[in-house]
Short mmCIF file of C-alpha atoms and ligand atoms in Angstrom, two decimals:
data_model
loop_
_atom_site.label_atom_id
_atom_site.label_comp_id
_atom_site.label_asym_id
_atom_site.label_seq_id
_atom_site.Cartn_x
_atom_site.Cartn_y
_atom_site.Cartn_z
CA MET B 1 0.00 0.00 0.00
CA SER B 2 1.31 3.43 -0.90
CA PHE B 3 0.05 6.88 0.08
CA SER B 4 -1.26 7.50 -3.43
CA HIS B 5 -4.12 4.99 -2.89
CA LEU B 6 -5.57 6.72 0.14
CA GLY B 7 -7.37 9.58 -1.64
CA LEU B 8 -5.01 12.33 -0.48
CA SER B 9 -4.51 15.42 -2.65
CA ASP B 10 -1.48 15.91 -4.88
CA LYS B 11 -0.19 18.70 -2.64
CA VAL B 12 -0.26 16.41 0.36
CA ILE B 13 1.38 13.56 -1.54
CA GLY B 14 4.12 16.00 -2.58
CA ALA B 15 4.77 16.90 1.06
CA ILE B 16 4.83 13.23 2.08
CA ASP B 17 7.39 12.51 -0.64
CA ALA B 18 9.47 15.41 0.60
CA ALA B 19 9.29 13.99 4.14
CA GLY B 20 10.67 10.75 2.76
CA TYR B 21 7.78 8.54 3.86
CA LYS B 22 7.27 5.57 1.58
CA THR B 23 4.48 3.61 3.23
CA PRO B 24 1.53 4.63 5.39
CA THR B 25 1.53 3.24 8.90
CA PRO B 26 -1.38 0.95 9.81
CA ILE B 27 -3.36 3.69 11.49
CA GLN B 28 -2.78 5.99 8.51
CA GLU B 29 -3.80 3.30 6.05
CA GLN B 30 -6.96 2.50 7.97
CA ALA B 31 -8.01 5.96 9.12
CA ILE B 32 -7.28 8.28 6.19
CA PRO B 33 -9.91 6.95 3.72
CA HIS B 34 -12.59 7.11 6.44
CA VAL B 35 -11.62 10.62 7.48
CA LEU B 36 -11.81 11.73 3.85
CA ALA B 37 -15.24 10.05 3.60
CA ARG B 38 -16.32 12.25 6.54
CA ARG B 39 -16.79 9.35 8.95
CA ASP B 40 -16.19 9.73 12.67
CA VAL B 41 -13.15 7.75 13.80
CA LEU B 42 -12.26 6.24 17.14
CA GLY B 43 -8.51 5.64 17.04
CA ILE B 44 -6.94 3.63 19.83
CA ALA B 45 -3.28 4.36 19.32
CA GLN B 46 -0.42 5.90 21.16
CA THR B 47 2.37 8.22 20.21
CA GLY B 48 4.82 6.56 17.87
CA THR B 49 2.24 4.88 15.63
CA GLY B 50 2.04 7.76 13.16
CA LYS B 51 -1.38 8.82 14.45
CA THR B 52 -0.74 12.55 14.07
CA ALA B 53 -0.24 12.29 10.33
CA ALA B 54 -3.32 10.02 10.24
CA PHE B 55 -5.44 13.09 10.93
CA VAL B 56 -3.21 15.91 9.67
CA LEU B 57 -2.86 14.53 6.12
CA PRO B 58 -6.60 14.12 5.37
CA MET B 59 -7.32 17.44 7.10
CA LEU B 60 -4.97 19.20 4.71
CA THR B 61 -6.70 17.56 1.77
CA MET B 62 -10.15 18.50 3.03
CA LEU B 63 -9.19 22.09 3.85
CA GLU B 64 -8.16 22.78 0.26
CA LYS B 65 -11.80 23.66 -0.38
CA GLY B 66 -13.34 26.59 1.47
CA ARG B 67 -12.08 29.60 3.39
CA ALA B 68 -11.78 30.60 7.01
CA ARG B 69 -13.89 33.38 8.50
CA ALA B 70 -12.80 35.76 11.26
CA ARG B 71 -13.00 34.22 14.73
CA MET B 72 -14.63 31.08 13.33
CA PRO B 73 -12.09 28.28 12.98
CA ARG B 74 -12.93 25.56 10.48
CA THR B 75 -11.24 22.75 12.36
CA LEU B 76 -10.26 22.29 15.98
CA ILE B 77 -7.62 19.98 17.47
CA LEU B 78 -7.58 19.59 21.24
CA GLU B 79 -4.34 18.55 22.95
CA PRO B 80 -3.74 18.01 26.67
CA THR B 81 -0.43 19.86 26.90
CA ARG B 82 1.16 22.85 25.28
CA GLU B 83 4.10 20.84 24.05
CA LEU B 84 1.90 18.31 22.30
CA ALA B 85 -0.09 21.15 20.73
CA ALA B 86 3.16 22.69 19.49
CA GLN B 87 4.26 19.32 18.08
CA VAL B 88 1.05 19.02 16.08
CA GLU B 89 1.59 22.54 14.75
CA GLU B 90 5.04 21.46 13.57
CA GLN B 91 3.44 18.61 11.65
CA PHE B 92 1.18 21.09 9.86
CA ASP B 93 4.28 23.05 8.88
CA LYS B 94 5.88 19.87 7.57
CA TYR B 95 2.98 18.29 5.70
CA GLY B 96 1.25 21.58 4.82
CA LYS B 97 4.24 23.15 3.10
CA ASN B 98 2.35 23.21 -0.22
CA HIS B 99 -0.73 24.80 1.33
CA LYS B 100 -1.57 28.34 2.35
CA LEU B 101 -3.54 27.63 5.47
CA ASN B 102 -3.83 29.67 8.63
CA VAL B 103 -2.86 27.50 11.57
CA ALA B 104 -3.19 28.98 15.08
CA LEU B 105 -1.90 27.64 18.35
CA ILE B 106 -4.01 28.61 21.34
CA ILE B 107 -2.20 27.49 24.45
CA GLY B 108 -1.69 28.80 27.96
CA GLY B 109 1.39 30.65 29.09
CA VAL B 110 1.63 32.98 26.08
CA SER B 111 0.02 36.35 25.36
CA PHE B 112 -3.70 36.56 24.62
CA GLY B 113 -3.16 39.51 22.30
CA ASP B 114 -1.13 37.66 19.68
CA GLN B 115 -3.54 34.75 19.74
CA ASP B 116 -6.47 37.12 19.36
CA MET B 117 -4.92 38.74 16.30
CA LYS B 118 -4.58 35.34 14.67
CA LEU B 119 -8.21 34.51 15.40
CA VAL B 120 -9.35 37.76 13.82
CA ARG B 121 -7.53 36.91 10.60
CA GLY B 122 -9.50 33.68 10.26
CA VAL B 123 -8.17 30.24 11.15
CA ASP B 124 -8.30 27.04 9.12
CA VAL B 125 -6.77 24.88 11.84
CA LEU B 126 -6.98 25.75 15.50
CA ILE B 127 -4.77 23.67 17.77
CA ALA B 128 -5.56 24.29 21.40
CA THR B 129 -5.31 23.19 25.00
CA PRO B 130 -8.79 23.14 26.55
CA GLY B 131 -8.32 25.79 29.25
CA ARG B 132 -7.02 28.56 27.01
CA LEU B 133 -9.57 27.73 24.32
CA LEU B 134 -12.41 28.25 26.80
CA ASP B 135 -10.80 31.45 28.00
CA HIS B 136 -11.00 32.90 24.49
CA SER B 137 -14.51 31.59 24.02
CA GLU B 138 -15.72 33.06 27.33
CA ARG B 139 -14.26 36.43 26.36
CA GLY B 140 -16.35 36.30 23.20
CA ARG B 141 -13.24 36.34 21.02
CA LEU B 142 -13.82 32.95 19.47
CA LEU B 143 -16.86 31.25 17.92
CA LEU B 144 -16.79 27.49 17.62
CA SER B 145 -20.04 27.27 15.66
CA GLY B 146 -18.12 27.02 12.37
CA VAL B 147 -16.07 23.95 13.32
CA GLU B 148 -16.53 21.25 10.68
CA LEU B 149 -14.00 18.81 12.09
CA LEU B 150 -13.13 18.26 15.76
CA ILE B 151 -10.13 16.21 16.83
CA ILE B 152 -9.72 15.10 20.42
CA ASP B 153 -6.20 13.78 20.78
CA GLU B 154 -4.71 11.89 23.74
CA ALA B 155 -8.15 11.64 25.37
CA ASP B 156 -6.99 9.41 28.19
CA ARG B 157 -4.33 11.89 29.14
CA MET B 158 -7.02 14.59 29.13
CA LEU B 159 -8.80 12.45 31.70
CA ASP B 160 -5.61 12.06 33.71
CA MET B 161 -5.13 15.81 33.78
CA GLY B 162 -8.72 16.59 34.75
CA PHE B 163 -9.74 18.15 31.42
CA ILE B 164 -12.83 16.07 30.74
CA PRO B 165 -15.31 18.70 32.07
CA ASP B 166 -13.65 21.26 29.77
CA ILE B 167 -13.85 18.86 26.83
CA GLU B 168 -17.54 18.32 27.50
CA ARG B 169 -18.11 22.07 27.58
CA ILE B 170 -16.28 22.48 24.30
CA GLY B 171 -18.43 19.68 22.87
CA LYS B 172 -21.49 21.84 23.48
CA LEU B 173 -19.95 24.80 21.65
CA VAL B 174 -19.20 23.00 18.38
CA PRO B 175 -21.96 22.12 15.90
CA PHE B 176 -23.73 18.81 16.41
CA THR B 177 -23.18 17.99 12.75
CA ARG B 178 -19.40 18.26 12.81
CA GLN B 179 -17.14 15.28 12.08
CA THR B 180 -15.16 14.00 15.07
CA LEU B 181 -11.91 12.08 15.31
CA PHE B 182 -11.12 10.77 18.75
CA PHE B 183 -7.71 9.35 19.69
CA THR B 184 -6.76 7.65 22.91
CA ALA B 185 -4.03 5.23 23.94
CA THR B 186 -6.28 3.36 26.36
CA MET B 187 -10.00 2.83 26.73
CA PRO B 188 -11.03 3.03 30.40
CA PRO B 189 -14.82 3.25 31.02
CA GLU B 190 -14.77 7.03 31.45
CA ILE B 191 -13.11 7.47 28.06
CA GLN B 192 -15.58 5.05 26.48
CA ARG B 193 -18.41 7.19 27.87
CA ILE B 194 -16.91 10.37 26.39
CA ALA B 195 -16.29 8.63 23.07
CA ASP B 196 -19.92 7.47 22.99
CA ASN B 197 -21.06 11.04 23.59
CA PHE B 198 -18.84 12.62 21.01
CA LEU B 199 -18.86 10.13 18.15
CA HIS B 200 -21.62 9.14 15.76
CA ASN B 201 -21.35 5.65 14.34
CA PRO B 202 -17.55 5.77 14.34
CA VAL B 203 -15.10 3.53 12.60
CA ARG B 204 -12.98 1.96 15.32
CA ILE B 205 -9.30 1.49 14.57
CA GLU B 206 -6.96 -0.05 17.07
CA VAL B 207 -3.22 -0.27 16.65
CA SER B 208 -0.77 -1.45 19.19
CA LYS B 209 2.77 -0.34 19.59
CA PRO B 210 4.86 -3.45 19.55
CA ALA B 211 6.61 -4.81 22.56
CA THR B 212 9.71 -5.48 20.52
CA ALA B 213 11.27 -2.20 19.54
CA ALA B 214 14.73 -3.45 18.78
CA THR B 215 16.91 -1.56 21.16
CA THR B 216 19.46 -2.25 23.76
CA ILE B 217 19.09 -0.84 27.21
CA THR B 218 21.24 -1.59 30.20
CA GLN B 219 19.10 -1.39 33.31
CA LEU B 220 20.59 -0.93 36.74
CA GLN B 221 19.44 0.17 40.14
CA CYS B 222 21.31 1.70 43.02
CA ALA B 223 20.30 1.77 46.68
CA VAL B 224 20.04 5.18 48.30
CA GLY B 225 18.83 6.58 51.60
CA ARG B 226 15.64 8.54 51.79
CA GLU B 227 17.22 11.94 52.41
CA GLY B 228 17.13 14.21 49.38
CA HIS B 229 20.68 15.44 49.70
CA GLU B 230 22.00 11.87 49.89
CA LYS B 231 20.06 10.92 46.78
CA ARG B 232 21.31 13.98 44.97
CA ASP B 233 24.86 13.25 45.98
CA THR B 234 24.58 9.66 44.73
CA LEU B 235 23.02 10.84 41.49
CA ARG B 236 25.87 13.24 40.85
CA ARG B 237 28.43 10.51 41.42
CA ILE B 238 26.58 8.16 39.10
CA ILE B 239 26.32 10.78 36.37
CA ARG B 240 29.99 11.63 36.63
CA ALA B 241 30.93 7.97 36.43
CA ALA B 242 28.57 7.12 33.59
CA GLU B 243 30.11 5.42 30.60
CA ASN B 244 29.40 6.66 27.08
CA PHE B 245 27.49 9.57 28.48
CA LYS B 246 25.97 11.93 25.93
CA ASN B 247 22.91 13.33 27.61
CA ALA B 248 20.28 12.20 30.08
CA ILE B 249 16.72 12.62 31.20
CA ILE B 250 16.30 12.48 34.95
CA PHE B 251 12.80 11.62 36.07
CA CYS B 252 11.28 12.70 39.37
CA ASN B 253 7.83 11.82 40.62
CA ARG B 254 6.85 15.33 41.60
CA LYS B 255 7.41 18.72 40.03
CA ARG B 256 8.64 20.16 43.34
CA GLU B 257 11.40 17.58 43.28
CA VAL B 258 12.17 18.44 39.65
CA ALA B 259 12.71 22.09 40.59
CA LEU B 260 14.82 21.22 43.62
CA LEU B 261 17.02 18.75 41.81
CA HIS B 262 17.47 21.10 38.88
CA LYS B 263 18.65 23.88 41.17
CA SER B 264 20.99 21.52 42.96
CA LEU B 265 22.54 20.11 39.78
CA VAL B 266 23.08 23.56 38.33
CA SER B 267 24.73 24.70 41.54
CA HIS B 268 27.09 21.73 41.22
CA GLY B 269 28.15 22.79 37.75
CA PHE B 270 25.96 20.61 35.53
CA ASN B 271 24.29 22.16 32.53
CA ALA B 272 20.76 21.10 33.26
CA VAL B 273 17.27 22.27 32.40
CA ALA B 274 13.94 21.44 34.01
CA LEU B 275 10.54 20.56 32.58
CA HIS B 276 7.43 20.45 34.71
CA GLY B 277 3.91 21.78 34.75
CA ASP B 278 4.52 24.87 36.88
CA LEU B 279 6.95 26.46 34.44
CA ASP B 280 5.66 29.14 32.13
CA GLN B 281 5.54 28.35 28.45
CA SER B 282 8.64 30.23 27.42
CA ALA B 283 10.67 28.44 30.09
CA ARG B 284 9.33 25.06 28.96
CA THR B 285 10.06 25.80 25.33
CA ALA B 286 13.55 27.07 26.17
CA ALA B 287 14.28 23.99 28.27
CA LEU B 288 13.21 21.57 25.56
CA GLU B 289 15.07 23.46 22.88
CA ALA B 290 18.26 23.58 24.97
CA PHE B 291 18.06 19.83 25.53
CA ARG B 292 17.22 19.04 21.93
CA ASN B 293 20.05 21.12 20.52
CA GLY B 294 22.55 19.77 23.03
CA THR B 295 23.18 23.01 24.92
CA ALA B 296 21.87 21.28 28.02
CA LYS B 297 23.05 17.78 28.79
CA LEU B 298 20.53 16.99 31.50
CA LEU B 299 16.76 17.33 31.35
CA ILE B 300 15.04 16.91 34.69
CA ALA B 301 11.40 16.13 34.14
CA SER B 302 8.20 14.82 35.62
CA ASP B 303 6.33 12.05 33.80
CA VAL B 304 3.37 14.12 32.77
CA ALA B 305 5.46 16.97 31.39
CA ALA B 306 7.67 14.61 29.41
CA ARG B 307 5.03 12.25 28.02
CA GLY B 308 4.47 12.09 24.34
CA LEU B 309 7.22 14.57 23.58
CA ASP B 310 9.40 13.97 20.60
CA ILE B 311 12.70 14.08 22.47
CA PRO B 312 15.62 12.62 20.56
CA ALA B 313 17.36 9.53 21.83
CA VAL B 314 19.35 10.01 24.99
CA SER B 315 22.26 7.97 26.24
CA HIS B 316 21.02 7.73 29.83
CA VAL B 317 17.82 7.78 31.81
CA PHE B 318 18.00 8.24 35.56
CA ASN B 319 15.05 7.59 37.80
CA PHE B 320 15.77 9.91 40.68
CA ASP B 321 12.50 8.58 42.08
CA VAL B 322 11.27 5.10 41.31
CA PRO B 323 7.92 5.53 39.54
CA HIS B 324 4.89 4.28 41.46
CA HIS B 325 3.49 2.50 38.44
CA PRO B 326 5.58 0.00 36.45
CA ASP B 327 4.20 1.24 33.11
CA ASP B 328 5.80 4.59 33.84
CA TYR B 329 9.11 2.84 34.33
CA VAL B 330 8.89 1.20 30.93
CA HIS B 331 7.90 4.48 29.36
CA ARG B 332 10.77 6.33 31.03
CA ILE B 333 13.52 3.90 30.10
CA GLY B 334 12.15 3.79 26.55
CA ARG B 335 13.54 7.30 26.18
CA THR B 336 16.96 5.79 25.82
CA GLY B 337 18.18 2.97 23.63
CA ARG B 338 16.12 4.27 20.72
CA ALA B 339 16.69 3.63 17.06
CA GLY B 340 19.31 0.98 17.55
CA LEU B 341 21.49 2.99 19.88
CA THR B 342 22.49 1.60 23.21
CA GLY B 343 21.28 3.24 26.36
CA THR B 344 21.50 2.96 30.10
CA ALA B 345 18.72 3.38 32.65
CA ILE B 346 19.64 3.66 36.32
CA SER B 347 17.11 3.94 39.14
CA LEU B 348 17.86 5.28 42.60
CA VAL B 349 16.02 2.99 44.96
CA ALA B 350 15.19 3.86 48.55
CA PRO B 351 13.95 1.18 50.97
CA ILE B 352 10.39 2.43 50.59
CA ASP B 353 10.53 1.68 46.87
CA ALA B 354 10.80 -2.08 47.43
CA LYS B 355 7.28 -2.92 46.31
CA SER B 356 7.43 -0.57 43.32
CA VAL B 357 10.67 -2.20 42.23
CA GLN B 358 9.12 -5.63 42.64
CA ALA B 359 6.21 -4.59 40.41
CA ILE B 360 8.65 -3.26 37.82
CA GLU B 361 10.70 -6.44 37.85
CA ASN B 362 7.53 -8.51 37.52
CA LEU B 363 6.48 -6.48 34.50
CA MET B 364 9.94 -6.68 32.95
CA GLY B 365 10.07 -10.39 33.71
CA MET B 366 13.57 -10.13 35.13
CA PRO B 367 15.46 -8.80 38.12
CA ILE B 368 17.21 -5.49 37.60
CA PRO B 369 20.87 -5.71 38.64
CA TRP B 370 22.10 -3.59 41.51
CA ILE B 371 25.05 -1.26 41.51
CA GLY B 372 26.42 -2.10 44.94
CA GLU B 373 24.32 -3.57 47.72
CA PRO B 374 20.56 -3.93 47.20
CA ALA B 375 18.23 -1.59 49.08
CA LYS B 376 16.96 -3.06 52.32
CA ALA B 377 13.24 -3.59 52.03
CA GLU B 378 12.66 -4.15 55.74
CA ALA B 379 13.24 -0.48 56.51
CA ALA B 380 10.03 0.34 54.71
CA GLU B 381 8.12 -2.12 56.86
CA ALA B 382 9.74 -0.80 60.03
CA THR B 383 8.24 2.61 59.36
CA GLY B 384 4.94 1.25 58.21
CA GLY B 385 6.01 2.52 54.84
CA GLU B 386 3.75 0.84 52.36
CA PRO B 387 4.44 1.96 48.84
CA ARG B 388 2.21 4.87 48.17
CA PRO B 389 -1.11 4.13 46.59
CA ASN B 390 -1.62 4.75 42.89
CA ARG B 391 -4.68 6.84 43.43
CA ARG B 392 -4.93 10.16 45.13
CA PRO B 393 -7.55 10.64 47.80
CA PRO B 394 -10.78 11.91 46.23
CA GLY B 395 -10.74 15.59 45.49
CA GLU B 396 -6.99 15.91 45.51
CA ARG B 397 -5.58 17.35 42.33
CA SER B 398 -2.98 15.88 40.09
CA SER B 399 0.36 17.41 40.94
CA GLU B 400 0.96 18.16 37.28
CA ARG B 401 -2.37 19.68 36.62
CA SER B 402 -1.89 22.94 38.41
CA GLY B 403 0.27 24.27 35.61
CA GLU B 404 -2.14 23.42 32.83
CA GLY B 405 -5.69 23.10 33.93
CA ARG B 406 -8.64 24.98 35.24
CA SER B 407 -10.11 24.91 38.68
CA SER B 408 -12.91 22.53 39.50
CA ARG B 409 -15.28 25.49 39.56
CA GLY B 410 -14.54 26.11 35.93
CA GLY B 411 -12.48 29.19 36.60
CA ARG B 412 -9.03 29.61 35.23
CA ASN B 413 -6.26 28.14 37.22
CA ARG B 414 -3.67 30.82 37.48
CA GLY B 415 -2.16 29.69 40.74
CA GLY B 416 0.11 27.10 39.23
CA ARG B 417 1.55 29.12 36.40
CA ASP B 418 4.70 31.12 36.48
CA ARG B 419 5.56 30.06 39.97
CA GLN B 420 8.92 28.81 38.84
CA PRO B 421 11.47 31.54 38.23
CA ARG B 422 12.49 31.76 34.61
CA GLN B 423 16.18 31.30 35.24
CA ASP B 424 15.51 27.80 36.52
CA ALA B 425 14.83 26.55 33.04
CA ALA B 426 17.17 28.70 31.03
CA PRO B 427 20.22 26.99 29.59
CA GLN B 428 23.06 27.43 32.02
CA GLU B 429 26.62 28.41 31.33
CA GLN B 430 28.20 25.41 32.94
CA VAL B 431 30.97 22.97 32.34
CA PRO B 432 29.78 20.43 29.74
CA LEU B 433 29.39 16.93 31.04
CA GLU B 434 31.82 14.30 30.02
CA ALA B 435 31.95 10.60 30.61
CA LYS B 436 34.48 9.98 33.33
CA ALA B 437 36.01 6.99 35.07
CA PRO B 438 33.58 4.11 34.96
CA VAL B 439 31.79 2.54 37.85
CA GLU B 440 32.65 -1.15 37.89
CA GLN B 441 29.82 -2.44 35.71
CA PRO B 442 29.52 -5.67 33.79
CA GLN B 443 26.80 -3.87 31.75
CA PRO B 444 24.12 -6.48 31.47
CA HIS B 445 21.87 -5.96 28.49
CA VAL B 446 18.17 -6.53 28.39
CA ASP B 447 15.32 -6.20 25.97
CA GLN B 448 13.51 -2.97 25.89
CA ALA B 449 9.89 -3.65 26.55
CA GLN B 450 7.81 -0.89 25.07
CA PRO B 451 5.11 0.51 27.28
CA ALA B 452 1.98 -1.42 26.41
CA ARG B 453 0.25 1.91 26.72
CA GLU B 454 0.49 5.20 28.50
CA GLN B 455 -2.00 4.64 31.22
CA PRO B 456 -3.62 7.54 32.98
CA ARG B 457 -3.31 7.42 36.68
CA HIS B 458 -3.21 9.75 39.59
CA ARG B 459 0.00 10.77 41.21
CA PRO B 460 0.11 10.26 44.93
CA ASP B 461 1.62 12.54 47.48
CA SER B 462 4.58 11.41 49.44
CA ARG B 463 3.38 11.02 52.97
CA HIS B 464 4.82 7.89 54.44
CA GLU B 465 8.52 8.32 54.16
CA PRO B 466 10.74 5.64 55.65
CA LYS B 467 13.35 6.29 58.28
CA ARG B 468 16.72 7.44 57.08
CA GLN B 469 18.94 4.68 55.79
CA PRO B 470 22.67 4.78 55.35
CA GLU B 471 23.56 5.29 51.72
CA LYS B 472 25.26 2.50 49.84
CA SER B 473 28.08 3.32 47.54
CA PRO B 474 27.59 2.54 43.85
CA VAL B 475 30.46 0.20 43.24
CA ARG B 476 29.32 -3.24 42.21
CA THR B 477 26.77 -4.75 39.88
CA SER B 478 25.43 -8.23 39.65
CA GLN B 479 23.44 -10.58 37.45
CA PRO B 480 24.44 -9.93 33.87
CA GLN B 481 21.55 -10.20 31.44
CA PRO B 482 21.50 -11.56 27.92
CA LYS B 483 22.23 -9.15 25.10
CA ARG B 484 19.56 -8.57 22.50
CA GLU B 485 19.47 -8.05 18.78
CA PRO B 486 20.37 -4.68 17.26
CA ALA B 487 17.64 -2.31 16.17
CA ALA B 488 15.52 -2.52 13.06
CA GLU B 489 14.37 1.05 13.51
CA GLU B 490 15.83 3.93 11.51
CA PRO B 491 16.54 7.21 13.25
CA ASP B 492 15.30 9.48 10.47
CA GLY B 493 11.98 9.79 8.68
CA SER B 494 13.20 8.27 5.44
CA HIS B 495 12.58 4.73 6.47
CA LEU B 496 9.45 3.25 7.93
CA PRO B 497 10.27 1.68 11.28
CA ALA B 498 9.20 -1.93 11.48
CA PHE B 499 7.05 -1.30 14.51
CA LEU B 500 4.87 1.10 12.56
CA LEU B 501 3.84 -1.74 10.27
CA ARG B 502 2.08 -3.83 12.83
CA PRO B 503 -1.40 -4.98 11.92
CA VAL B 504 -4.55 -3.19 12.99
CA THR B 505 -8.00 -4.42 13.76
CA ILE B 506 -10.84 -2.39 12.38
CA LYS B 507 -14.53 -2.67 13.02
CA SER B 508 -17.52 -0.45 13.52
CA ALA B 509 -17.82 0.60 17.17
P1 LIG E 601 3.28 10.06 15.95
O1 LIG E 601 2.75 8.73 16.37
O2 LIG E 601 2.26 10.87 15.23
O3 LIG E 601 3.87 10.80 17.13
O4 LIG E 601 4.46 9.82 14.91
C1 LIG E 601 5.63 9.16 15.28
C2 LIG E 601 6.76 9.43 14.31
O5 LIG E 601 6.57 8.66 13.12
C3 LIG E 601 6.90 10.89 13.89
O6 LIG E 601 8.24 11.29 14.06
C4 LIG E 601 6.51 10.90 12.42
O7 LIG E 601 7.24 11.86 11.70
C5 LIG E 601 6.84 9.47 11.97
N1 LIG E 601 5.98 8.99 10.89
C6 LIG E 601 4.65 9.19 10.77
N2 LIG E 601 4.18 8.58 9.67
C7 LIG E 601 5.22 7.96 9.10
C8 LIG E 601 5.36 7.14 7.92
N3 LIG E 601 4.32 6.84 7.16
N4 LIG E 601 6.59 6.69 7.62
C9 LIG E 601 7.65 6.97 8.41
N5 LIG E 601 7.58 7.72 9.53
C10 LIG E 601 6.37 8.22 9.87
#
């Protein structure tokens, strides 16, 4: 199957050729003809399957007819985070290079005035986060009654971030007769309910990301005490000793920890940037750009801020905090070892993390070797320190949401924004990191298991901390693992990665 059989316009085919794509991915092959036939589509697919082009390409074809009117966008794409919205805009630049369409990005953290000017000029494609979209609508600066095509992307993450009430409000502002494309990585009951409300007789397309992305990741864990400064000290030593170090993402469970760790690393001379939901948009953009272009060697991030982002392969992933859910672990380590490159993922494990580590090892189907002595699980029991639950108490907000969302009363949530000083995320003038003397590591290699899906879940607070434990020094590893095959994936867009060719199931929902 080639792109020319899908019904796309010549201009779009020209842009696809220029992008170097030879074959549509399964979701593109299955979805594009239905989108062009004006059917509603329920796409169960996650990032990495080519789902963005599955809606962008037919949209471009359809938008060739007709014109935009002032303040009345013709199409609307809803994204849960500003970064994802910006990524979709980039795809319009790439695939729409032969078109003269007005594409507007309406996201929080940037000036209303510029966005308003774009809306006045007339918008063919409006890409928005729900909160800022409603802000414009409530001010009377935006009319959604002209929307012919609505796309709800990453619906399960919208749920995770508390956006569903906003999505439902937006649903009442767009015409009943519009076409709707609905994408989600998972289908929990709440998402099924929203899909049922939004879609009319949809075509259901389900693609899975394979569990066999051919990559090589060395996984290790290192015991640490519970005290923050001890963990930070251990992390610094591990980074400095890392072999083949190029750059790293360091994951923390909470954005407060991200900010703290970032400050600490910068003060110790590392060129690091931070990414979390409390940063304003310019700081987030600057941080990502600095990491992408190599100015910054370390990106300290929370899961929610980093999810779905197109961050190039990194040599190392560090889990400063062990994630509470094993799927998050798989997702995090999948940031390294991409496209056939080798990568290393090292987790700092405190005694309280024992059960989380057990769940991770169960999911991975293997023990993760220790650098040095294993963490002592009994300390967690001594303090009554059960691993924290996966769900927040009712009514408690997601820690990431405060930077993006709206209050439960429907008002704008301003409290979370701009709390973080700008300089925290700006690229720092620091000594570049270099790989130094190695820790004694046999470097066991293991398969990378792709995350089966990016599951929404609530982030717990840290309440039950264990008693302080003496820190173990990272000197010894154990249990070498078998090495796996090299990658079949190509790093550039000129070659279709094998995983994108997995089969789909399609049926009417
Ligand atoms: P997405 O799932 O939309 O985030 O896309 C994942 C990656 O696959 C992006 O970097 C796209 O540029 C790339 N991609 C999308 N469609 C194709 C295709 N047909 N052939 C090769 N690469 C593609």
